[in-house]
Amino acid sequence: MRVVHMNLGMMGTNSYLVIEGNKAIMVDLGGYSDRLTEYLDENELTLEYILLTHGHFDHISGIGRLSEKTGAKICISAEDEIMLTDNRKNGSADFRIPFDEVAEADIVFSDGDIFEFEGIQIKVIATPGHTKGGVCYLIEDEKILFSGDSLFRLSIGRTDLYGGDMRVLLRSLKEKILVLDDDITVCPGHGELTSIGFEKENNPYTNR
């Protein structure tokens, strides 16, 4: 398995291709990009799924177009599914950003679900607080956590948009994220990679 990082969209969203053999999944999409589909074509990859950590516009932009071009199925938590089609809830209206692409979920996740992809087990961990239905995706065998906007290097996601709640996010951090192994690499929705151990020691929100 290998992971290819792409920085996409106007908000600098980290989008990740998880590749196994000639098949791939995408974790979050900051915006549709021809260089993404070109990469898939050049490497003879079939995109099977688009896994969304939450429903904010800067993580779902372009998913309908990408799904249409590749046949990839769109996956999101049950709580954030409404954000795919509601501009007020996904934040695009707050930022006055045109968002007229409607996409519906093909698969809806719940906390604790195990999603299997080419022999790889991906655990869905509910981490509400940034949004009502924010999740992280853990590939335990590879020691990788895709944290979306629940956890950044030395920070956490904002909680002043629809569905946000600081107390809930801090509880998610304490009970769902920081209990993971220290050597797990954290691939966040924005910014640099980090690790669980580093955030335990250095993140100012760790001991709140």
PDB file of C-alpha atoms in Angstrom:
ATOM      1  CA  MET A   1       0.000   0.000   0.000  1.00  0.00           C
ATOM      2  CA  ARG A   2       1.153   3.523  -0.689  1.00  0.00           C
ATOM      3  CA  VAL A   3      -0.289   6.964  -0.033  1.00  0.00           C
ATOM      4  CA  VAL A   4       0.014   9.885  -2.454  1.00  0.00           C
ATOM      5  CA  HIS A   5      -0.670  13.354  -1.051  1.00  0.00           C
ATOM      6  CA  MET A   6      -2.183  16.079  -3.206  1.00  0.00           C
ATOM      7  CA  ASN A   7      -2.910  19.635  -2.060  1.00  0.00           C
ATOM      8  CA  LEU A   8      -6.129  20.612  -3.818  1.00  0.00           C
ATOM      9  CA  GLY A   9      -8.573  23.494  -3.920  1.00  0.00           C
ATOM     10  CA  MET A  10      -8.628  27.123  -2.825  1.00  0.00           C
ATOM     11  CA  MET A  11      -8.408  26.223   0.873  1.00  0.00           C
ATOM     12  CA  GLY A  12      -5.283  24.102   0.530  1.00  0.00           C
ATOM     13  CA  THR A  13      -6.999  20.862   1.476  1.00  0.00           C
ATOM     14  CA  ASN A  14      -4.892  17.750   1.893  1.00  0.00           C
ATOM     15  CA  SER A  15      -6.342  15.034  -0.315  1.00  0.00           C
ATOM     16  CA  TYR A  16      -4.886  11.545  -0.155  1.00  0.00           C
ATOM     17  CA  LEU A  17      -4.839   8.708  -2.660  1.00  0.00           C
ATOM     18  CA  VAL A  18      -4.533   5.325  -0.984  1.00  0.00           C
ATOM     19  CA  ILE A  19      -3.231   2.889  -3.575  1.00  0.00           C
ATOM     20  CA  GLU A  20      -3.154  -0.892  -3.501  1.00  0.00           C
ATOM     21  CA  GLY A  21      -2.183  -2.648  -6.718  1.00  0.00           C
ATOM     22  CA  ASN A  22      -4.003  -0.934  -9.572  1.00  0.00           C
ATOM     23  CA  LYS A  23      -6.879   0.333  -7.447  1.00  0.00           C
ATOM     24  CA  ALA A  24      -7.216   3.438  -5.292  1.00  0.00           C
ATOM     25  CA  ILE A  25      -9.423   5.340  -2.916  1.00  0.00           C
ATOM     26  CA  MET A  26      -9.416   9.087  -2.302  1.00  0.00           C
ATOM     27  CA  VAL A  27      -9.671  10.514   1.196  1.00  0.00           C
ATOM     28  CA  ASP A  28     -11.280  13.983   0.944  1.00  0.00           C
ATOM     29  CA  LEU A  29     -11.246  16.203  -2.111  1.00  0.00           C
ATOM     30  CA  GLY A  30     -10.410  19.892  -1.944  1.00  0.00           C
ATOM     31  CA  GLY A  31     -11.561  20.417  -5.509  1.00  0.00           C
ATOM     32  CA  TYR A  32     -11.666  18.648  -8.841  1.00  0.00           C
ATOM     33  CA  SER A  33      -8.326  18.724 -10.643  1.00  0.00           C
ATOM     34  CA  ASP A  34      -7.294  17.414 -14.039  1.00  0.00           C
ATOM     35  CA  ARG A  35      -3.918  16.508 -12.563  1.00  0.00           C
ATOM     36  CA  LEU A  36      -5.683  14.007 -10.330  1.00  0.00           C
ATOM     37  CA  THR A  37      -7.421  12.200 -13.160  1.00  0.00           C
ATOM     38  CA  GLU A  38      -4.251  12.447 -15.244  1.00  0.00           C
ATOM     39  CA  TYR A  39      -2.326  10.786 -12.413  1.00  0.00           C
ATOM     40  CA  LEU A  40      -4.893   8.013 -12.276  1.00  0.00           C
ATOM     41  CA  ASP A  41      -4.703   7.496 -16.045  1.00  0.00           C
ATOM     42  CA  GLU A  42      -0.913   7.658 -16.230  1.00  0.00           C
ATOM     43  CA  ASN A  43      -0.567   5.076 -13.479  1.00  0.00           C
ATOM     44  CA  GLU A  44      -3.420   2.916 -14.790  1.00  0.00           C
ATOM     45  CA  LEU A  45      -5.321   3.235 -11.524  1.00  0.00           C
ATOM     46  CA  THR A  46      -9.017   2.671 -10.973  1.00  0.00           C
ATOM     47  CA  LEU A  47     -10.538   4.948  -8.345  1.00  0.00           C
ATOM     48  CA  GLU A  48     -13.021   2.841  -6.398  1.00  0.00           C
ATOM     49  CA  TYR A  49     -14.156   5.051  -3.521  1.00  0.00           C
ATOM     50  CA  ILE A  50     -14.096   8.625  -2.215  1.00  0.00           C
ATOM     51  CA  LEU A  51     -13.974   8.610   1.604  1.00  0.00           C
ATOM     52  CA  LEU A  52     -14.976  11.882   3.240  1.00  0.00           C
ATOM     53  CA  THR A  53     -13.905  12.769   6.770  1.00  0.00           C
ATOM     54  CA  HIS A  54     -16.672  15.378   7.014  1.00  0.00           C
ATOM     55  CA  GLY A  55     -18.988  17.500   4.923  1.00  0.00           C
ATOM     56  CA  HIS A  56     -17.408  20.958   4.719  1.00  0.00           C
ATOM     57  CA  PHE A  57     -17.212  22.365   1.205  1.00  0.00           C
ATOM     58  CA  ASP A  58     -13.411  22.364   1.124  1.00  0.00           C
ATOM     59  CA  HIS A  59     -13.396  18.584   1.598  1.00  0.00           C
ATOM     60  CA  ILE A  60     -16.236  17.677  -0.767  1.00  0.00           C
ATOM     61  CA  SER A  61     -15.687  20.080  -3.682  1.00  0.00           C
ATOM     62  CA  GLY A  62     -15.651  18.245  -6.990  1.00  0.00           C
ATOM     63  CA  ILE A  63     -16.702  14.849  -5.664  1.00  0.00           C
ATOM     64  CA  GLY A  64     -19.684  14.638  -7.993  1.00  0.00           C
ATOM     65  CA  ARG A  65     -17.571  15.319 -11.055  1.00  0.00           C
ATOM     66  CA  LEU A  66     -14.823  12.950  -9.914  1.00  0.00           C
ATOM     67  CA  SER A  67     -17.359  10.231  -9.175  1.00  0.00           C
ATOM     68  CA  GLU A  68     -18.996  10.715 -12.577  1.00  0.00           C
ATOM     69  CA  LYS A  69     -15.660  10.479 -14.409  1.00  0.00           C
ATOM     70  CA  THR A  70     -14.295   7.508 -12.477  1.00  0.00           C
ATOM     71  CA  GLY A  71     -17.316   5.627 -11.160  1.00  0.00           C
ATOM     72  CA  ALA A  72     -15.980   5.981  -7.593  1.00  0.00           C
ATOM     73  CA  LYS A  73     -18.553   5.601  -4.821  1.00  0.00           C
ATOM     74  CA  ILE A  74     -18.973   8.480  -2.360  1.00  0.00           C
ATOM     75  CA  CYS A  75     -18.770   7.590   1.345  1.00  0.00           C
ATOM     76  CA  ILE A  76     -19.551   9.802   4.344  1.00  0.00           C
ATOM     77  CA  SER A  77     -20.957   9.532   7.860  1.00  0.00           C
ATOM     78  CA  ALA A  78     -24.708   9.451   8.382  1.00  0.00           C
ATOM     79  CA  GLU A  79     -24.626  12.678  10.398  1.00  0.00           C
ATOM     80  CA  ASP A  80     -22.795  14.670   7.718  1.00  0.00           C
ATOM     81  CA  GLU A  81     -24.622  13.266   4.688  1.00  0.00           C
ATOM     82  CA  ILE A  82     -26.957  16.282   4.554  1.00  0.00           C
ATOM     83  CA  MET A  83     -23.937  18.554   4.045  1.00  0.00           C
ATOM     84  CA  LEU A  84     -23.398  17.142   0.560  1.00  0.00           C
ATOM     85  CA  THR A  85     -26.505  18.934  -0.667  1.00  0.00           C
ATOM     86  CA  ASP A  86     -27.013  21.860   1.733  1.00  0.00           C
ATOM     87  CA  ASN A  87     -24.832  24.913   1.068  1.00  0.00           C
ATOM     88  CA  ARG A  88     -25.682  26.490   4.412  1.00  0.00           C
ATOM     89  CA  LYS A  89     -24.591  23.415   6.312  1.00  0.00           C
ATOM     90  CA  ASN A  90     -21.425  22.667   4.307  1.00  0.00           C
ATOM     91  CA  GLY A  91     -20.127  26.195   4.835  1.00  0.00           C
ATOM     92  CA  SER A  92     -19.950  27.391   1.248  1.00  0.00           C
ATOM     93  CA  ALA A  93     -22.731  29.931   1.831  1.00  0.00           C
ATOM     94  CA  ASP A  94     -20.866  31.381   4.854  1.00  0.00           C
ATOM     95  CA  PHE A  95     -17.801  32.017   2.701  1.00  0.00           C
ATOM     96  CA  ARG A  96     -19.887  33.173  -0.288  1.00  0.00           C
ATOM     97  CA  ILE A  97     -18.318  30.527  -2.448  1.00  0.00           C
ATOM     98  CA  PRO A  98     -20.435  29.232  -5.352  1.00  0.00           C
ATOM     99  CA  PHE A  99     -21.231  25.574  -4.773  1.00  0.00           C
ATOM    100  CA  ASP A 100     -23.819  24.250  -7.188  1.00  0.00           C
ATOM    101  CA  GLU A 101     -22.621  20.671  -7.467  1.00  0.00           C
ATOM    102  CA  VAL A 102     -24.987  18.216  -5.857  1.00  0.00           C
ATOM    103  CA  ALA A 103     -23.633  14.799  -4.924  1.00  0.00           C
ATOM    104  CA  GLU A 104     -25.328  12.022  -3.009  1.00  0.00           C
ATOM    105  CA  ALA A 105     -23.681   9.409  -0.836  1.00  0.00           C
ATOM    106  CA  ASP A 106     -23.425   5.836  -2.057  1.00  0.00           C
ATOM    107  CA  ILE A 107     -22.256   4.479   1.306  1.00  0.00           C
ATOM    108  CA  VAL A 108     -23.065   5.921   4.731  1.00  0.00           C
ATOM    109  CA  PHE A 109     -20.756   5.101   7.634  1.00  0.00           C
ATOM    110  CA  SER A 110     -21.357   4.705  11.359  1.00  0.00           C
ATOM    111  CA  ASP A 111     -18.865   4.716  14.212  1.00  0.00           C
ATOM    112  CA  GLY A 112     -16.855   1.517  14.369  1.00  0.00           C
ATOM    113  CA  ASP A 113     -17.560   0.375  10.827  1.00  0.00           C
ATOM    114  CA  ILE A 114     -14.768  -1.577   9.172  1.00  0.00           C
ATOM    115  CA  PHE A 115     -14.395  -0.729   5.501  1.00  0.00           C
ATOM    116  CA  GLU A 116     -12.402  -3.229   3.454  1.00  0.00           C
ATOM    117  CA  PHE A 117     -10.450  -2.207   0.381  1.00  0.00           C
ATOM    118  CA  GLU A 118      -8.244  -4.699  -1.467  1.00  0.00           C
ATOM    119  CA  GLY A 119      -7.461  -6.575   1.733  1.00  0.00           C
ATOM    120  CA  ILE A 120      -6.872  -3.365   3.702  1.00  0.00           C
ATOM    121  CA  GLN A 121      -9.071  -2.797   6.739  1.00  0.00           C
ATOM    122  CA  ILE A 122     -10.068   0.811   7.346  1.00  0.00           C
ATOM    123  CA  LYS A 123     -11.790   1.579  10.640  1.00  0.00           C
ATOM    124  CA  VAL A 124     -14.278   4.431  10.861  1.00  0.00           C
ATOM    125  CA  ILE A 125     -13.810   6.369  14.117  1.00  0.00           C
ATOM    126  CA  ALA A 126     -16.457   8.964  14.930  1.00  0.00           C
ATOM    127  CA  THR A 127     -14.798  12.185  16.104  1.00  0.00           C
ATOM    128  CA  PRO A 128     -17.591  14.771  16.242  1.00  0.00           C
ATOM    129  CA  GLY A 129     -16.941  18.358  17.217  1.00  0.00           C
ATOM    130  CA  HIS A 130     -15.640  19.998  14.064  1.00  0.00           C
ATOM    131  CA  THR A 131     -18.900  18.834  12.492  1.00  0.00           C
ATOM    132  CA  LYS A 132     -21.644  16.632  13.876  1.00  0.00           C
ATOM    133  CA  GLY A 133     -20.481  13.665  11.845  1.00  0.00           C
ATOM    134  CA  GLY A 134     -16.741  14.139  11.565  1.00  0.00           C
ATOM    135  CA  VAL A 135     -14.803  10.882  11.367  1.00  0.00           C
ATOM    136  CA  CYS A 136     -11.213   9.695  11.197  1.00  0.00           C
ATOM    137  CA  TYR A 137     -10.122   6.732   9.120  1.00  0.00           C
ATOM    138  CA  LEU A 138      -7.615   4.383  10.751  1.00  0.00           C
ATOM    139  CA  ILE A 139      -5.532   1.865   8.842  1.00  0.00           C
ATOM    140  CA  GLU A 140      -4.103   0.132  11.880  1.00  0.00           C
ATOM    141  CA  ASP A 141      -1.853  -2.322  10.044  1.00  0.00           C
ATOM    142  CA  GLU A 142      -0.121   0.581   8.295  1.00  0.00           C
ATOM    143  CA  LYS A 143      -0.115   2.874  11.366  1.00  0.00           C
ATOM    144  CA  ILE A 144      -1.925   5.655   9.482  1.00  0.00           C
ATOM    145  CA  LEU A 145      -4.781   7.880  10.623  1.00  0.00           C
ATOM    146  CA  PHE A 146      -6.588  10.233   8.251  1.00  0.00           C
ATOM    147  CA  SER A 147      -7.842  12.812  10.720  1.00  0.00           C
ATOM    148  CA  GLY A 148      -9.634  15.311   8.477  1.00  0.00           C
ATOM    149  CA  ASP A 149     -10.094  18.532  10.441  1.00  0.00           C
ATOM    150  CA  SER A 150     -10.447  16.835  13.831  1.00  0.00           C
ATOM    151  CA  LEU A 151      -6.711  17.008  14.517  1.00  0.00           C
ATOM    152  CA  PHE A 152      -3.928  19.080  12.979  1.00  0.00           C
ATOM    153  CA  ARG A 153      -0.269  19.391  13.829  1.00  0.00           C
ATOM    154  CA  LEU A 154      -0.319  21.404  17.076  1.00  0.00           C
ATOM    155  CA  SER A 155      -3.970  22.340  16.658  1.00  0.00           C
ATOM    156  CA  ILE A 156      -7.525  21.121  16.097  1.00  0.00           C
ATOM    157  CA  GLY A 157     -10.345  22.116  13.771  1.00  0.00           C
ATOM    158  CA  ARG A 158     -12.534  25.173  14.186  1.00  0.00           C
ATOM    159  CA  THR A 159     -15.906  24.756  15.863  1.00  0.00           C
ATOM    160  CA  ASP A 160     -17.766  27.943  14.922  1.00  0.00           C
ATOM    161  CA  LEU A 161     -19.532  26.567  11.829  1.00  0.00           C
ATOM    162  CA  TYR A 162     -22.656  24.401  11.537  1.00  0.00           C
ATOM    163  CA  GLY A 163     -22.472  21.383  13.823  1.00  0.00           C
ATOM    164  CA  GLY A 164     -19.320  22.530  15.584  1.00  0.00           C
ATOM    165  CA  ASP A 165     -18.863  22.153  19.341  1.00  0.00           C
ATOM    166  CA  MET A 166     -15.560  22.723  21.116  1.00  0.00           C
ATOM    167  CA  ARG A 167     -16.399  20.582  24.127  1.00  0.00           C
ATOM    168  CA  VAL A 168     -17.445  17.703  21.913  1.00  0.00           C
ATOM    169  CA  LEU A 169     -14.288  17.995  19.807  1.00  0.00           C
ATOM    170  CA  LEU A 170     -12.053  18.019  22.885  1.00  0.00           C
ATOM    171  CA  ARG A 171     -13.845  14.900  24.110  1.00  0.00           C
ATOM    172  CA  SER A 172     -13.271  13.243  20.736  1.00  0.00           C
ATOM    173  CA  LEU A 173      -9.610  14.190  20.934  1.00  0.00           C
ATOM    174  CA  LYS A 174      -9.243  12.692  24.405  1.00  0.00           C
ATOM    175  CA  GLU A 175     -11.409   9.592  24.047  1.00  0.00           C
ATOM    176  CA  LYS A 176     -11.045   8.615  20.393  1.00  0.00           C
ATOM    177  CA  ILE A 177      -7.798   9.988  18.967  1.00  0.00           C
ATOM    178  CA  LEU A 178      -5.122  10.326  21.647  1.00  0.00           C
ATOM    179  CA  VAL A 179      -5.815   6.794  22.908  1.00  0.00           C
ATOM    180  CA  LEU A 180      -4.281   5.447  19.694  1.00  0.00           C
ATOM    181  CA  ASP A 181      -0.664   4.225  19.489  1.00  0.00           C
ATOM    182  CA  ASP A 182       1.990   6.941  19.658  1.00  0.00           C
ATOM    183  CA  ASP A 183       3.691   5.776  16.453  1.00  0.00           C
ATOM    184  CA  ILE A 184       0.630   6.250  14.266  1.00  0.00           C
ATOM    185  CA  THR A 185       1.196   8.817  11.521  1.00  0.00           C
ATOM    186  CA  VAL A 186      -1.552  11.433  11.364  1.00  0.00           C
ATOM    187  CA  CYS A 187      -2.507  12.682   7.899  1.00  0.00           C
ATOM    188  CA  PRO A 188      -4.597  15.820   8.580  1.00  0.00           C
ATOM    189  CA  GLY A 189      -6.973  17.745   6.364  1.00  0.00           C
ATOM    190  CA  HIS A 190      -4.656  20.774   6.309  1.00  0.00           C
ATOM    191  CA  GLY A 191      -1.022  21.372   7.129  1.00  0.00           C
ATOM    192  CA  GLU A 192       1.823  18.988   7.845  1.00  0.00           C
ATOM    193  CA  LEU A 193       1.826  15.339   8.808  1.00  0.00           C
ATOM    194  CA  THR A 194       2.282  14.566  12.472  1.00  0.00           C
ATOM    195  CA  SER A 195       1.981  11.634  14.884  1.00  0.00           C
ATOM    196  CA  ILE A 196      -0.193  10.704  17.827  1.00  0.00           C
ATOM    197  CA  GLY A 197       2.820  10.733  20.159  1.00  0.00           C
ATOM    198  CA  PHE A 198       3.925  14.190  19.049  1.00  0.00           C
ATOM    199  CA  GLU A 199       0.441  15.615  19.566  1.00  0.00           C
ATOM    200  CA  LYS A 200       0.146  14.053  23.021  1.00  0.00           C
ATOM    201  CA  GLU A 201       3.305  15.869  24.075  1.00  0.00           C
ATOM    202  CA  ASN A 202       2.979  19.148  22.198  1.00  0.00           C
ATOM    203  CA  ASN A 203      -0.562  19.963  21.131  1.00  0.00           C
ATOM    204  CA  PRO A 204      -1.920  22.776  23.350  1.00  0.00           C
ATOM    205  CA  TYR A 205      -5.373  21.169  23.295  1.00  0.00           C
ATOM    206  CA  THR A 206      -4.153  17.818  24.621  1.00  0.00           C
ATOM    207  CA  ASN A 207      -4.673  18.472  28.322  1.00  0.00           C
ATOM    208  CA  ARG A 208      -7.697  20.750  28.274  1.00  0.00           C
TER     209      ARG A 208
END
